[in-house]
PDB file of C-alpha atoms in Angstrom:
ATOM      1  CA  MET Z   1     -17.224  19.884  24.161  1.00  0.00           C
ATOM      2  CA  HIS Z   2     -19.492  18.680  21.135  1.00  0.00           C
ATOM      3  CA  PHE Z   3     -18.932  17.548  18.059  1.00  0.00           C
ATOM      4  CA  ASP Z   4     -17.709  20.164  15.022  1.00  0.00           C
ATOM      5  CA  VAL Z   5     -20.169  18.786  12.102  1.00  0.00           C
ATOM      6  CA  GLY Z   6     -18.128  21.050  10.171  1.00  0.00           C
ATOM      7  CA  TYR Z   7     -14.168  20.154  10.828  1.00  0.00           C
ATOM      8  CA  PHE Z   8     -15.455  17.364  10.588  1.00  0.00           C
ATOM      9  CA  LEU Z   9     -16.759  17.156   6.922  1.00  0.00           C
ATOM     10  CA  SER Z  10     -13.582  20.283   6.093  1.00  0.00           C
ATOM     11  CA  LEU Z  11     -11.891  16.971   6.795  1.00  0.00           C
ATOM     12  CA  VAL Z  12     -13.726  14.348   4.692  1.00  0.00           C
ATOM     13  CA  PHE Z  13     -13.627  16.570   1.820  1.00  0.00           C
ATOM     14  CA  HIS Z  14     -10.878  18.769   1.900  1.00  0.00           C
ATOM     15  CA  PRO Z  15      -8.632  16.555   3.685  1.00  0.00           C
ATOM     16  CA  PRO Z  16      -4.758  17.976   4.180  1.00  0.00           C
ATOM     17  CA  LEU Z  17      -1.781  17.004   1.909  1.00  0.00           C
ATOM     18  CA  ALA Z  18      -0.273  14.958   4.799  1.00  0.00           C
ATOM     19  CA  LEU Z  19      -3.749  12.510   5.081  1.00  0.00           C
ATOM     20  CA  LEU Z  20      -3.774  12.735   1.371  1.00  0.00           C
ATOM     21  CA  ARG Z  21       0.478  11.226   1.583  1.00  0.00           C
ATOM     22  CA  GLY Z  22      -1.313   8.786   4.601  1.00  0.00           C
ATOM     23  CA  LEU Z  23      -4.047   7.412   1.757  1.00  0.00           C
ATOM     24  CA  LEU Z  24      -1.611   6.883  -0.840  1.00  0.00           C
ATOM     25  CA  THR Z  25       1.654   4.799   2.168  1.00  0.00           C
ATOM     26  CA  THR Z  26      -1.817   3.149   3.425  1.00  0.00           C
ATOM     27  CA  VAL Z  27      -2.125   2.173  -0.147  1.00  0.00           C
ATOM     28  CA  LEU Z  28       0.703   1.382  -1.915  1.00  0.00           C
ATOM     29  CA  THR Z  29       1.526  -0.611   1.470  1.00  0.00           C
ATOM     30  CA  THR Z  30      -1.257  -2.297   0.868  1.00  0.00           C
ATOM     31  CA  PHE Z  31      -1.056  -3.876  -2.715  1.00  0.00           C
ATOM     32  CA  VAL Z  32       3.033  -3.779  -2.590  1.00  0.00           C
ATOM     33  CA  SER Z  33       2.210  -5.945   0.876  1.00  0.00           C
ATOM     34  CA  MET Z  34      -0.457  -8.002  -1.165  1.00  0.00           C
ATOM     35  CA  ALA Z  35       1.756  -8.719  -4.390  1.00  0.00           C
ATOM     36  CA  PHE Z  36       5.069 -10.252  -2.592  1.00  0.00           C
ATOM     37  CA  GLY Z  37       2.653 -12.194  -0.551  1.00  0.00           C
ATOM     38  CA  VAL Z  38       0.180 -13.842  -3.613  1.00  0.00           C
ATOM     39  CA  LEU Z  39       3.937 -14.837  -4.397  1.00  0.00           C
ATOM     40  CA  LEU Z  40       4.850 -16.707  -1.506  1.00  0.00           C
ATOM     41  CA  GLY Z  41       2.338 -18.336  -1.199  1.00  0.00           C
ATOM     42  CA  LEU Z  42       2.281 -19.716  -3.929  1.00  0.00           C
ATOM     43  CA  LEU Z  43       5.307 -21.298  -3.573  1.00  0.00           C
ATOM     44  CA  LEU Z  44       4.238 -23.029  -0.394  1.00  0.00           C
ATOM     45  CA  SER Z  45       1.559 -24.044  -1.314  1.00  0.00           C
ATOM     46  CA  VAL Z  46       3.642 -26.488  -4.198  1.00  0.00           C
ATOM     47  CA  CYS Z  47       5.345 -26.880  -1.404  1.00  0.00           C
ATOM     48  CA  GLY Z  48       2.040 -28.247   0.544  1.00  0.00           C
ATOM     49  CA  LEU Z  49       0.907 -29.928  -2.651  1.00  0.00           C
ATOM     50  CA  ALA Z  50       4.145 -31.573  -3.085  1.00  0.00           C
ATOM     51  CA  PRO Z  51       5.040 -35.207  -2.878  1.00  0.00           C
ATOM     52  CA  TRP Z  52       8.034 -34.176  -0.868  1.00  0.00           C
ATOM     53  CA  ARG Z  53       7.417 -35.016   2.942  1.00  0.00           C
ATOM     54  CA  LEU Z  54       9.569 -31.409   3.534  1.00  0.00           C
ATOM     55  CA  LEU Z  55       8.419 -29.500   1.795  1.00  0.00           C
ATOM     56  CA  ARG Z  56       5.150 -30.434   3.298  1.00  0.00           C
ATOM     57  CA  TRP Z  57       6.167 -30.132   6.160  1.00  0.00           C
ATOM     58  CA  PHE Z  58       7.507 -26.913   6.347  1.00  0.00           C
ATOM     59  CA  ASN Z  59       4.980 -25.639   4.061  1.00  0.00           C
ATOM     60  CA  THR Z  60       2.963 -27.093   7.538  1.00  0.00           C
ATOM     61  CA  ALA Z  61       5.528 -25.716  10.165  1.00  0.00           C
ATOM     62  CA  TYR Z  62       4.877 -21.442   8.085  1.00  0.00           C
ATOM     63  CA  ILE Z  63       1.162 -22.230   7.904  1.00  0.00           C
ATOM     64  CA  PHE Z  64       1.292 -22.465  12.163  1.00  0.00           C
ATOM     65  CA  VAL Z  65       3.625 -20.519  13.151  1.00  0.00           C
ATOM     66  CA  PHE Z  66       1.503 -17.368  10.871  1.00  0.00           C
ATOM     67  CA  ARG Z  67      -2.014 -17.958  11.089  1.00  0.00           C
ATOM     68  CA  GLY Z  68      -1.425 -18.439  14.996  1.00  0.00           C
ATOM     69  CA  THR Z  69      -0.017 -15.619  16.419  1.00  0.00           C
ATOM     70  CA  PRO Z  70      -1.056 -12.038  15.543  1.00  0.00           C
ATOM     71  CA  LEU Z  71      -0.371  -9.446  13.156  1.00  0.00           C
ATOM     72  CA  LEU Z  72       1.152  -6.915  15.516  1.00  0.00           C
ATOM     73  CA  VAL Z  73       3.668  -8.746  17.185  1.00  0.00           C
ATOM     74  CA  GLN Z  74       5.027 -10.308  13.975  1.00  0.00           C
ATOM     75  CA  VAL Z  75       5.717  -6.559  13.164  1.00  0.00           C
ATOM     76  CA  ILE Z  76       7.333  -5.522  15.760  1.00  0.00           C
ATOM     77  CA  MET Z  77       9.347  -8.830  16.403  1.00  0.00           C
ATOM     78  CA  ILE Z  78      10.552  -7.834  12.637  1.00  0.00           C
ATOM     79  CA  TYR Z  79      11.364  -4.675  13.602  1.00  0.00           C
ATOM     80  CA  PHE Z  80      12.583  -4.802  16.846  1.00  0.00           C
ATOM     81  CA  GLY Z  81      12.761  -8.512  17.087  1.00  0.00           C
ATOM     82  CA  LEU Z  82      15.499  -9.481  13.102  1.00  0.00           C
ATOM     83  CA  PRO Z  83      17.773  -6.344  14.093  1.00  0.00           C
ATOM     84  CA  TYR Z  84      17.776  -7.513  17.325  1.00  0.00           C
ATOM     85  CA  LEU Z  85      18.253 -10.844  17.633  1.00  0.00           C
ATOM     86  CA  THR Z  86      20.694 -10.174  14.232  1.00  0.00           C
ATOM     87  CA  ASN Z  87      22.753  -7.356  15.211  1.00  0.00           C
ATOM     88  CA  LEU Z  88      22.217  -5.831  12.230  1.00  0.00           C
ATOM     89  CA  ASP Z  89      20.851  -3.184  11.740  1.00  0.00           C
ATOM     90  CA  LEU Z  90      18.088  -4.334   8.707  1.00  0.00           C
ATOM     91  CA  PHE Z  91      15.599  -0.871   8.870  1.00  0.00           C
ATOM     92  CA  PRO Z  92      17.687   1.828   8.891  1.00  0.00           C
ATOM     93  CA  GLN Z  93      15.936   4.851   8.438  1.00  0.00           C
ATOM     94  CA  SER Z  94      16.543   5.154   5.040  1.00  0.00           C
ATOM     95  CA  ILE Z  95      16.694   2.330   1.946  1.00  0.00           C
ATOM     96  CA  GLN Z  96      17.849   3.089  -1.253  1.00  0.00           C
ATOM     97  CA  LEU Z  97      16.482   0.779  -3.865  1.00  0.00           C
ATOM     98  CA  PHE Z  98      18.399   0.627  -6.893  1.00  0.00           C
ATOM     99  CA  GLY Z  99      20.182   4.061  -6.284  1.00  0.00           C
ATOM    100  CA  VAL Z 100      16.952   5.443  -6.926  1.00  0.00           C
ATOM    101  CA  ILE Z 101      13.891   5.139  -5.134  1.00  0.00           C
ATOM    102  CA  SER Z 102      14.215   5.475  -1.470  1.00  0.00           C
ATOM    103  CA  LEU Z 103      11.612   3.948   1.734  1.00  0.00           C
ATOM    104  CA  ALA Z 104      11.949   4.448   5.203  1.00  0.00           C
ATOM    105  CA  GLY Z 105      12.940   1.216   7.027  1.00  0.00           C
ATOM    106  CA  ALA Z 106       9.906   0.925   9.190  1.00  0.00           C
ATOM    107  CA  ILE Z 107       8.321   1.052   5.734  1.00  0.00           C
ATOM    108  CA  VAL Z 108      10.132  -1.700   4.410  1.00  0.00           C
ATOM    109  CA  ALA Z 109       9.394  -3.653   8.097  1.00  0.00           C
ATOM    110  CA  GLY Z 110       6.425  -2.981   7.646  1.00  0.00           C
ATOM    111  CA  VAL Z 111       5.580  -4.447   4.319  1.00  0.00           C
ATOM    112  CA  THR Z 112       7.531  -7.985   5.230  1.00  0.00           C
ATOM    113  CA  ALA Z 113       5.575  -8.091   7.921  1.00  0.00           C
ATOM    114  CA  PHE Z 114       2.521  -8.394   5.906  1.00  0.00           C
ATOM    115  CA  ALA Z 115       4.044 -10.280   3.255  1.00  0.00           C
ATOM    116  CA  LEU Z 116       4.848 -13.246   5.375  1.00  0.00           C
ATOM    117  CA  HIS Z 117       1.519 -13.349   7.117  1.00  0.00           C
ATOM    118  CA  GLU Z 118      -0.208 -12.725   3.781  1.00  0.00           C
ATOM    119  CA  ALA Z 119       1.322 -16.038   2.116  1.00  0.00           C
ATOM    120  CA  ALA Z 120      -0.224 -18.408   5.258  1.00  0.00           C
ATOM    121  CA  TYR Z 121      -3.416 -17.656   5.072  1.00  0.00           C
ATOM    122  CA  PHE Z 122      -2.693 -17.534   0.625  1.00  0.00           C
ATOM    123  CA  SER Z 123      -0.726 -20.373   0.610  1.00  0.00           C
ATOM    124  CA  GLU Z 124      -3.712 -22.533   2.516  1.00  0.00           C
ATOM    125  CA  ILE Z 125      -6.232 -20.343  -0.835  1.00  0.00           C
ATOM    126  CA  SER Z 126      -4.340 -22.005  -3.647  1.00  0.00           C
ATOM    127  CA  ARG Z 127      -3.916 -25.126  -1.939  1.00  0.00           C
ATOM    128  CA  ALA Z 128      -7.335 -25.233  -1.917  1.00  0.00           C
ATOM    129  CA  ALA Z 129      -8.425 -23.548  -4.998  1.00  0.00           C
ATOM    130  CA  ILE Z 130      -5.825 -25.520  -7.267  1.00  0.00           C
ATOM    131  CA  ALA Z 131      -7.362 -28.908  -5.383  1.00  0.00           C
ATOM    132  CA  ALA Z 132     -10.258 -28.140  -6.494  1.00  0.00           C
ATOM    133  CA  VAL Z 133      -9.794 -28.106 -10.132  1.00  0.00           C
ATOM    134  CA  ASP Z 134     -10.541 -31.987 -11.699  1.00  0.00           C
ATOM    135  CA  ARG Z 135      -8.361 -34.643 -11.597  1.00  0.00           C
ATOM    136  CA  GLY Z 136      -8.589 -35.128 -15.429  1.00  0.00           C
ATOM    137  CA  GLN Z 137      -7.566 -31.315 -16.248  1.00  0.00           C
ATOM    138  CA  TRP Z 138      -4.279 -32.352 -15.332  1.00  0.00           C
ATOM    139  CA  GLU Z 139      -3.940 -35.620 -17.234  1.00  0.00           C
ATOM    140  CA  ALA Z 140      -5.642 -33.886 -20.458  1.00  0.00           C
ATOM    141  CA  GLY Z 141      -2.907 -31.623 -20.293  1.00  0.00           C
ATOM    142  CA  LYS Z 142       0.047 -34.056 -19.904  1.00  0.00           C
ATOM    143  CA  ALA Z 143      -2.031 -35.877 -23.013  1.00  0.00           C
ATOM    144  CA  LEU Z 144      -0.982 -33.718 -24.956  1.00  0.00           C
ATOM    145  CA  GLY Z 145       1.960 -32.823 -24.594  1.00  0.00           C
ATOM    146  CA  MET Z 146       2.577 -30.353 -21.677  1.00  0.00           C
ATOM    147  CA  SER Z 147       4.686 -30.832 -19.042  1.00  0.00           C
ATOM    148  CA  PRO Z 148       3.455 -30.346 -15.326  1.00  0.00           C
ATOM    149  CA  GLY Z 149       4.947 -27.022 -15.125  1.00  0.00           C
ATOM    150  CA  LEU Z 150       2.905 -26.340 -18.408  1.00  0.00           C
ATOM    151  CA  VAL Z 151       0.489 -27.348 -17.576  1.00  0.00           C
ATOM    152  CA  MET Z 152      -0.464 -25.293 -13.844  1.00  0.00           C
ATOM    153  CA  GLN Z 153      -0.105 -22.482 -15.842  1.00  0.00           C
ATOM    154  CA  ARG Z 154      -1.309 -22.671 -18.989  1.00  0.00           C
ATOM    155  CA  VAL Z 155      -4.596 -25.229 -17.503  1.00  0.00           C
ATOM    156  CA  ILE Z 156      -4.918 -24.907 -13.983  1.00  0.00           C
ATOM    157  CA  LEU Z 157      -4.035 -21.815 -12.479  1.00  0.00           C
ATOM    158  CA  PRO Z 158      -6.193 -19.720 -15.254  1.00  0.00           C
ATOM    159  CA  GLN Z 159      -9.472 -22.042 -13.231  1.00  0.00           C
ATOM    160  CA  ALA Z 160      -8.075 -22.111  -9.972  1.00  0.00           C
ATOM    161  CA  VAL Z 161      -8.002 -18.756  -9.929  1.00  0.00           C
ATOM    162  CA  ARG Z 162     -11.700 -17.827 -10.425  1.00  0.00           C
ATOM    163  CA  THR Z 163     -11.338 -20.217  -7.209  1.00  0.00           C
ATOM    164  CA  MET Z 164      -9.183 -17.934  -5.134  1.00  0.00           C
ATOM    165  CA  LEU Z 165     -10.880 -14.241  -6.893  1.00  0.00           C
ATOM    166  CA  PRO Z 166     -13.526 -14.051  -3.846  1.00  0.00           C
ATOM    167  CA  PRO Z 167     -10.956 -15.328  -0.731  1.00  0.00           C
ATOM    168  CA  LEU Z 168      -7.844 -12.649  -1.697  1.00  0.00           C
ATOM    169  CA  GLY Z 169     -10.395  -9.803  -2.547  1.00  0.00           C
ATOM    170  CA  ASN Z 170     -11.799 -10.679   1.107  1.00  0.00           C
ATOM    171  CA  GLN Z 171      -8.282 -11.172   2.812  1.00  0.00           C
ATOM    172  CA  ILE Z 172      -7.122  -7.373  -0.008  1.00  0.00           C
ATOM    173  CA  ASN Z 173      -9.575  -5.677   1.876  1.00  0.00           C
ATOM    174  CA  GLY Z 174      -8.135  -6.487   6.120  1.00  0.00           C
ATOM    175  CA  MET Z 175      -4.908  -5.817   4.331  1.00  0.00           C
ATOM    176  CA  PHE Z 176      -6.230  -2.250   4.221  1.00  0.00           C
ATOM    177  CA  LYS Z 177      -7.564  -2.184   7.686  1.00  0.00           C
ATOM    178  CA  ALA Z 178      -4.184  -3.201   8.676  1.00  0.00           C
ATOM    179  CA  THR Z 179      -1.774  -1.263   7.852  1.00  0.00           C
ATOM    180  CA  SER Z 180      -3.031   1.320  10.244  1.00  0.00           C
ATOM    181  CA  LEU Z 181      -0.544  -1.103  13.082  1.00  0.00           C
ATOM    182  CA  LEU Z 182       1.953   0.786  11.360  1.00  0.00           C
ATOM    183  CA  TYR Z 183       1.304   3.346  13.301  1.00  0.00           C
ATOM    184  CA  LEU Z 184       3.068   2.252  15.998  1.00  0.00           C
ATOM    185  CA  ILE Z 185       6.329   1.182  14.154  1.00  0.00           C
ATOM    186  CA  ALA Z 186       6.008   5.544  12.847  1.00  0.00           C
ATOM    187  CA  VAL Z 187       5.021   4.414   9.707  1.00  0.00           C
ATOM    188  CA  PRO Z 188       3.262   7.705   8.118  1.00  0.00           C
ATOM    189  CA  GLU Z 189       0.379   6.208   7.445  1.00  0.00           C
ATOM    190  CA  MET Z 190      -3.638   7.188   8.127  1.00  0.00           C
ATOM    191  CA  LEU Z 191      -4.431   6.548  11.652  1.00  0.00           C
ATOM    192  CA  PHE Z 192      -0.418   8.005  12.367  1.00  0.00           C
ATOM    193  CA  ILE Z 193      -1.300  10.831  10.655  1.00  0.00           C
ATOM    194  CA  ALA Z 194      -4.814  11.606  12.576  1.00  0.00           C
ATOM    195  CA  ASP Z 195      -3.429  11.092  15.668  1.00  0.00           C
ATOM    196  CA  ALA Z 196      -0.930  13.732  15.034  1.00  0.00           C
ATOM    197  CA  VAL Z 197      -3.907  16.172  13.310  1.00  0.00           C
ATOM    198  CA  GLN Z 198      -5.578  15.355  16.588  1.00  0.00           C
ATOM    199  CA  SER Z 199      -3.286  16.117  18.570  1.00  0.00           C
ATOM    200  CA  VAL Z 200      -2.689  18.812  17.658  1.00  0.00           C
ATOM    201  CA  ASN Z 201      -6.107  20.109  17.249  1.00  0.00           C
ATOM    202  CA  TYR Z 202      -7.711  18.200  19.913  1.00  0.00           C
ATOM    203  CA  LYS Z 203     -10.812  17.413  17.894  1.00  0.00           C
ATOM    204  CA  THR Z 204     -10.203  13.617  18.535  1.00  0.00           C
ATOM    205  CA  ILE Z 205     -14.171  12.925  17.974  1.00  0.00           C
ATOM    206  CA  GLU Z 206     -13.949  14.055  14.879  1.00  0.00           C
ATOM    207  CA  VAL Z 207     -10.718  12.979  12.924  1.00  0.00           C
ATOM    208  CA  TYR Z 208     -10.853   9.255  13.605  1.00  0.00           C
ATOM    209  CA  LEU Z 209     -14.478   9.325  12.742  1.00  0.00           C
ATOM    210  CA  GLY Z 210     -13.220  11.907   9.029  1.00  0.00           C
ATOM    211  CA  VAL Z 211     -10.134   9.360   8.246  1.00  0.00           C
ATOM    212  CA  SER Z 212     -12.371   5.732   9.084  1.00  0.00           C
ATOM    213  CA  VAL Z 213     -14.412   7.416   6.420  1.00  0.00           C
ATOM    214  CA  TYR Z 214     -11.532   6.642   4.217  1.00  0.00           C
ATOM    215  CA  TYR Z 215     -10.779   3.368   5.386  1.00  0.00           C
ATOM    216  CA  LEU Z 216     -14.505   2.623   4.348  1.00  0.00           C
ATOM    217  CA  ALA Z 217     -14.326   3.966   1.115  1.00  0.00           C
ATOM    218  CA  LEU Z 218     -11.177   2.176   0.306  1.00  0.00           C
ATOM    219  CA  THR Z 219     -12.535  -1.283   1.035  1.00  0.00           C
ATOM    220  CA  THR Z 220     -16.556  -0.305  -0.252  1.00  0.00           C
ATOM    221  CA  ALA Z 221     -14.140   1.113  -3.620  1.00  0.00           C
ATOM    222  CA  TRP Z 222     -12.499  -1.981  -3.662  1.00  0.00           C
ATOM    223  CA  GLY Z 223     -15.593  -4.489  -3.089  1.00  0.00           C
ATOM    224  CA  PHE Z 224     -16.765  -2.649  -6.381  1.00  0.00           C
ATOM    225  CA  ALA Z 225     -13.309  -3.577  -7.901  1.00  0.00           C
ATOM    226  CA  GLN Z 226     -13.457  -7.364  -6.782  1.00  0.00           C
ATOM    227  CA  GLU Z 227     -17.185  -7.647  -8.136  1.00  0.00           C
ATOM    228  CA  VAL Z 228     -15.877  -5.992 -11.640  1.00  0.00           C
ATOM    229  CA  LEU Z 229     -13.174  -9.466 -11.908  1.00  0.00           C
ATOM    230  CA  GLU Z 230     -14.906 -12.073 -10.509  1.00  0.00           C
ATOM    231  CA  LYS Z 231     -17.854 -11.368 -12.837  1.00  0.00           C
ATOM    232  CA  ARG Z 232     -14.749 -11.382 -15.710  1.00  0.00           C
ATOM    233  CA  TYR Z 233     -12.837 -14.009 -15.116  1.00  0.00           C
ATOM    234  CA  SER Z 234     -16.353 -16.496 -13.720  1.00  0.00           C
ATOM    235  CA  ARG Z 235     -16.238 -15.685 -17.318  1.00  0.00           C
ATOM    236  CA  GLY Z 236     -13.408 -15.632 -18.981  1.00  0.00           C
ATOM    237  CA  PHE Z 237     -11.570 -18.795 -18.108  1.00  0.00           C
ATOM    238  CA  GLY Z 238     -13.029 -23.191 -19.288  1.00  0.00           C
ATOM    239  CA  SER Z 239     -12.163 -26.649 -19.527  1.00  0.00           C
ATOM    240  CA  ILE Z 240      -9.885 -28.073 -21.475  1.00  0.00           C
TER     241      ILE Z 240
END
C-alpha cells in the first residue's frame, strides 16, 4: 500500500459533488445550531441572573446536565431516545417546514441536540459578559427613564457583545468539528460522505486526510472572520 498523492490532491482541489453537498450540510448545520443555541443561551442567562430562585435553579440544572454529559450521548438520546420514550415519531425521514422546505428528520434531531448543548455553554458565556458590564450602566439607563428591558437591549448587551465574541467564536469553531458526530445518525455531512467514498475506492487515508483539509479550511476561514468581527465591535460601542 502507498499514499496516492494524485488522488488526494484531486479530492482536495476537485472534490466530487457529494462531498461539496456534505460541506454545505456541515456549514448550514453549524450556523443554524449556533443561532438557536445562542438565542436559548441568552434566555437561560436571563434565568441565571433573575431574582427568582426557581429560575436560577432551572438554569443551574440545565447547565449541569448538558455540560456534564457527552454531546454524542445527547445526539443519540434525542434522535433515538425521545421517540422511544414518547412513543411518537418525532424525527421521520422527511419533515415539511411551512409546506415548502423538506428536511431529513435526522438533521432536525442533530440541530436540536447541538442547539441544546450549545445553549448550556452560551448561557454561562453571556451571563458572565452581562455581569461584567459596570453596574453604573444600569443606573444610568434607568436615570434616563429606560425600562429594564430597554436598558438591557440598548446599553448592556451592546457592551457585553464585545466580551462574548471571543468565546462565541471558539464555540463556532468547535461546532464545525462537532457536526461530524451526525455521521452516527446517517446525516450526509462531510464525514458521512467521506466514509461512503472510501468504502468504494479503499483509499481510506487519502479520503480522511482530504476531509481533514476541508475542516481545517472551515475553521481557518472562521478564524479570520472572527478577527474582523472582534475588531469591528471593539471600536463600535461605548459606554453611556
